[in-house]
Each structure stands twice: as structure tokens, then as C-alpha cells.
Coordinates of C-alpha atoms in Angstrom, one line a residue:
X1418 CA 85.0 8.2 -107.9
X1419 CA 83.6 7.3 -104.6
X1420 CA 80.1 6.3 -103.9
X1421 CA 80.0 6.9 -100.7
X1422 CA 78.1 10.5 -99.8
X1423 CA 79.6 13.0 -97.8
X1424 CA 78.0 13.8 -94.7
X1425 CA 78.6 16.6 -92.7
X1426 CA 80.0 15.8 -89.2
X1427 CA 79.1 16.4 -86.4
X1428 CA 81.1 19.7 -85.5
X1429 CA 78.6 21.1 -88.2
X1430 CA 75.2 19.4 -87.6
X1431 CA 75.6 20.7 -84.2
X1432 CA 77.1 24.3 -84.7
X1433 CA 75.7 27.5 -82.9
X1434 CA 73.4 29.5 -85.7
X1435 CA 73.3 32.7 -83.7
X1436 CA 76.5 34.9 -82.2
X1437 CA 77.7 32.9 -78.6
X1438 CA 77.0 36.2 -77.2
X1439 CA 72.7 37.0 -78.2
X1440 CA 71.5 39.8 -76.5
X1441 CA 68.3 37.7 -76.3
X1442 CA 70.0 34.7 -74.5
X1443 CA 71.8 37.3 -72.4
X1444 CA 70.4 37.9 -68.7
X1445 CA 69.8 41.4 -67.7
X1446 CA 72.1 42.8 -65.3
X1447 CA 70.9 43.3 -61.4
X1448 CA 70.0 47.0 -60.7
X1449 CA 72.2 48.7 -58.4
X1450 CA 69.8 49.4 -55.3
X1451 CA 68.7 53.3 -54.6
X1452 CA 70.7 55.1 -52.2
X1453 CA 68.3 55.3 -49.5
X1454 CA 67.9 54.4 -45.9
X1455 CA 68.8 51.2 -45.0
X1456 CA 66.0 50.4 -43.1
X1457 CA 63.0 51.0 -46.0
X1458 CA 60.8 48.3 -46.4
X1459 CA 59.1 47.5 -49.6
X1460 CA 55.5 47.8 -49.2
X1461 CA 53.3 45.3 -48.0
X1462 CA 51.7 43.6 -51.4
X1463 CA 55.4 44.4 -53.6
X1464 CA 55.3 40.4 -53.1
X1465 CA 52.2 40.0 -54.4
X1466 CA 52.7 42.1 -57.4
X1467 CA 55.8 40.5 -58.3
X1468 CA 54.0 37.1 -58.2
X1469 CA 51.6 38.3 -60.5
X1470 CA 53.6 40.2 -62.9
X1471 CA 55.5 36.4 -62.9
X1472 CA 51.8 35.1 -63.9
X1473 CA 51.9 35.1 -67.4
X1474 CA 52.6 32.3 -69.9
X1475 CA 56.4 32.2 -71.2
X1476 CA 55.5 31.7 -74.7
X1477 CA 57.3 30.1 -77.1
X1478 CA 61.1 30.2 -75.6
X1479 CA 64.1 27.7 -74.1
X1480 CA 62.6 26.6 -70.8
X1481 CA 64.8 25.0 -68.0
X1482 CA 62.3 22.9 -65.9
X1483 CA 59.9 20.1 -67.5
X1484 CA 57.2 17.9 -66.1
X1485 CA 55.0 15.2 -67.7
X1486 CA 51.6 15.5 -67.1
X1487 CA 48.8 12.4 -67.8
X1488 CA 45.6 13.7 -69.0
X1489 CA 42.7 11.3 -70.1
X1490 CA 41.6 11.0 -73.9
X1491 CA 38.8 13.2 -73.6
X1492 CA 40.9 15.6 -71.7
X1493 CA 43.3 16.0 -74.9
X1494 CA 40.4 16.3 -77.2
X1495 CA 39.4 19.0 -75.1
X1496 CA 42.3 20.7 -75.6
X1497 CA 42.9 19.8 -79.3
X1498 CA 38.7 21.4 -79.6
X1499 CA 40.3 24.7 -77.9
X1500 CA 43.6 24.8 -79.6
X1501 CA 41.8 24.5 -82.5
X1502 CA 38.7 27.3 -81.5
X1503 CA 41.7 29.4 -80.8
X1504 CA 43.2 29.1 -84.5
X1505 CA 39.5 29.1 -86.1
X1506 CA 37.8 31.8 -84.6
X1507 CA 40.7 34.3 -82.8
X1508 CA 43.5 33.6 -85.2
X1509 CA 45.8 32.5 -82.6
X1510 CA 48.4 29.4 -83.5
X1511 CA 49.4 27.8 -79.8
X1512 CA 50.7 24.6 -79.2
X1513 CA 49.3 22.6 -76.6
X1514 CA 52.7 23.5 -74.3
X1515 CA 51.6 27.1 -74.8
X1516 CA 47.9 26.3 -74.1
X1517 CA 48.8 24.9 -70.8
X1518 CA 51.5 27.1 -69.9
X1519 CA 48.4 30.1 -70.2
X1520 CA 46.0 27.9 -68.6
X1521 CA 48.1 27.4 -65.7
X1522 CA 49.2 31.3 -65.1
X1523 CA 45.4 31.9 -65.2
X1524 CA 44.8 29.5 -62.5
X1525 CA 48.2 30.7 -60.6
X1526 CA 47.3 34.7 -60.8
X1527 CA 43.4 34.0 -59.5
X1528 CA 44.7 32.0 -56.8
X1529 CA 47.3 34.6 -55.7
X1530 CA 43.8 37.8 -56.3
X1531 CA 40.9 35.5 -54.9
X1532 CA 42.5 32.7 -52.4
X1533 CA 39.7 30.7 -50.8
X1534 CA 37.2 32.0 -53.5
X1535 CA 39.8 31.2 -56.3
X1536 CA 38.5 28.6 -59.1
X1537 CA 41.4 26.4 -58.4
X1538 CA 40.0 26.1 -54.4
X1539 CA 36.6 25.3 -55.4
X1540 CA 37.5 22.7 -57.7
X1541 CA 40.1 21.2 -55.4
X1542 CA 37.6 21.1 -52.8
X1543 CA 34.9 19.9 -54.8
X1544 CA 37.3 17.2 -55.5
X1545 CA 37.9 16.3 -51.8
X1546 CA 34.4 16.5 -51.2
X1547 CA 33.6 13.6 -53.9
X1548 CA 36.1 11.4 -52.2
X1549 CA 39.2 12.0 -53.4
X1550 CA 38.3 11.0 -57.2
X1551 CA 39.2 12.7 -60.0
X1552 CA 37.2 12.7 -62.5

């Protein structure tokens, strides 16, 4: 008898645990376009509504992009206080990815409403306005 363990390899460690073909993982199909004239023109804000229908957080699923982001110390225990808050008081379990991916569709959809008035302006400017320093 050998005592050597068997290990799986790595055809099994790395298997697919869902059908190659998931309805979930599957993109929609394009609509046709409506028979109609071929000069029609969407309306004026269908750009703006599609931006903002866009503006919400993703959630927990397979994203394709990433980015790193530095944040000071008190920063993150800012966020850990709110991620926490958020579990203690609402009973909402978010990751800090999720946190930021809401945080940032916030920001995004009251830029695309306000503009100039938008919370992410004034802060941008109030940033400029100190001399470039981030605080």
C-alpha cells in the first residue's frame, strides 16, 4: 500500500460546476428594430436615460474591467464604520467592492441629473480651489 495521497488533478480542480451553456452567463439577444420610418430619431434625453438606467451598482457578479484604487487609513476605516452601519442597523451584508461600486453609481447618476450643481463638481472644485491637495 502506497502512502502517497491521491490528489485530484487538475482537469478536476478546475472543472466547470454549472452547464457550459447558463442562461445566466448567456447575453440577451439584440432586439430586432421596429418597422418604422427610417428617419425617426430617438428623443432628445433617450441618452440620458440610458446612462442612468446604467447607474446602478452591479452587485455581486463576474466583472470584466478592474482598477486599483489607494485610499488612506482613515479612508478604509471609514468604509469598514459604513460597511459595518450597513450590516448593524439595515441588515445589509456588502463587501467593500459592493460599497464602492454603489458609491460610485450615486456619484455617476447625480452628475449625469445635476451637472455643475452635482456633489462630485463641488467637491472637485473645492479641491482645485485648495490647491490641488487632496486631503
Amino acid at each position: 500500500m502506497s502512502r502517497r495521497a491521491s490528489l485530484p488533478g487538475a482537469s478536476e480542480l478546475f472543472r466547470l460546476t454549472s452547464p457550459a451553456s447558463s442562461p445566466a452567463l448567456d447575453r440577451p439577444p439584440s432586439p430586432a428594430p421596429a418597422p418604422g420610418p427610417a428617419s425617426a430619431e430617438p428623443p432628445a434625453d433617450a441618452d440620458h436615460l440610458t446612462r442612468n438606467a446604467a447607474r446602478s451598482g452591479s452587485g455581486r457578479t463576474k466583472h470584466d474591467a478592474k482598477i486599483t484604487v489607494y485610499v488612506s487609513g482613515e479612508e478604509l476605516l471609514a468604509m469598514e464604520q459604513a460597511r459595518l452601519t450597513l450590516r448593524a442597523k439595515h441588515e445589509l451584508i456588502v463587501d467593500r467592492g459592493r460599497l464602492v461600486r454603489e458609491a460610485v453609481a450615486v456619484l455617476l447618476a447625480d452628475l449625469d441629473q445635476r451637472g455643475d450643481e452635482s456633489v462630485l463638481v463641488q467637491r472637485l472644485r473645492a479641491v482645485d480651489e485648495d490647491g490641488g491637495a487632496e486631503s
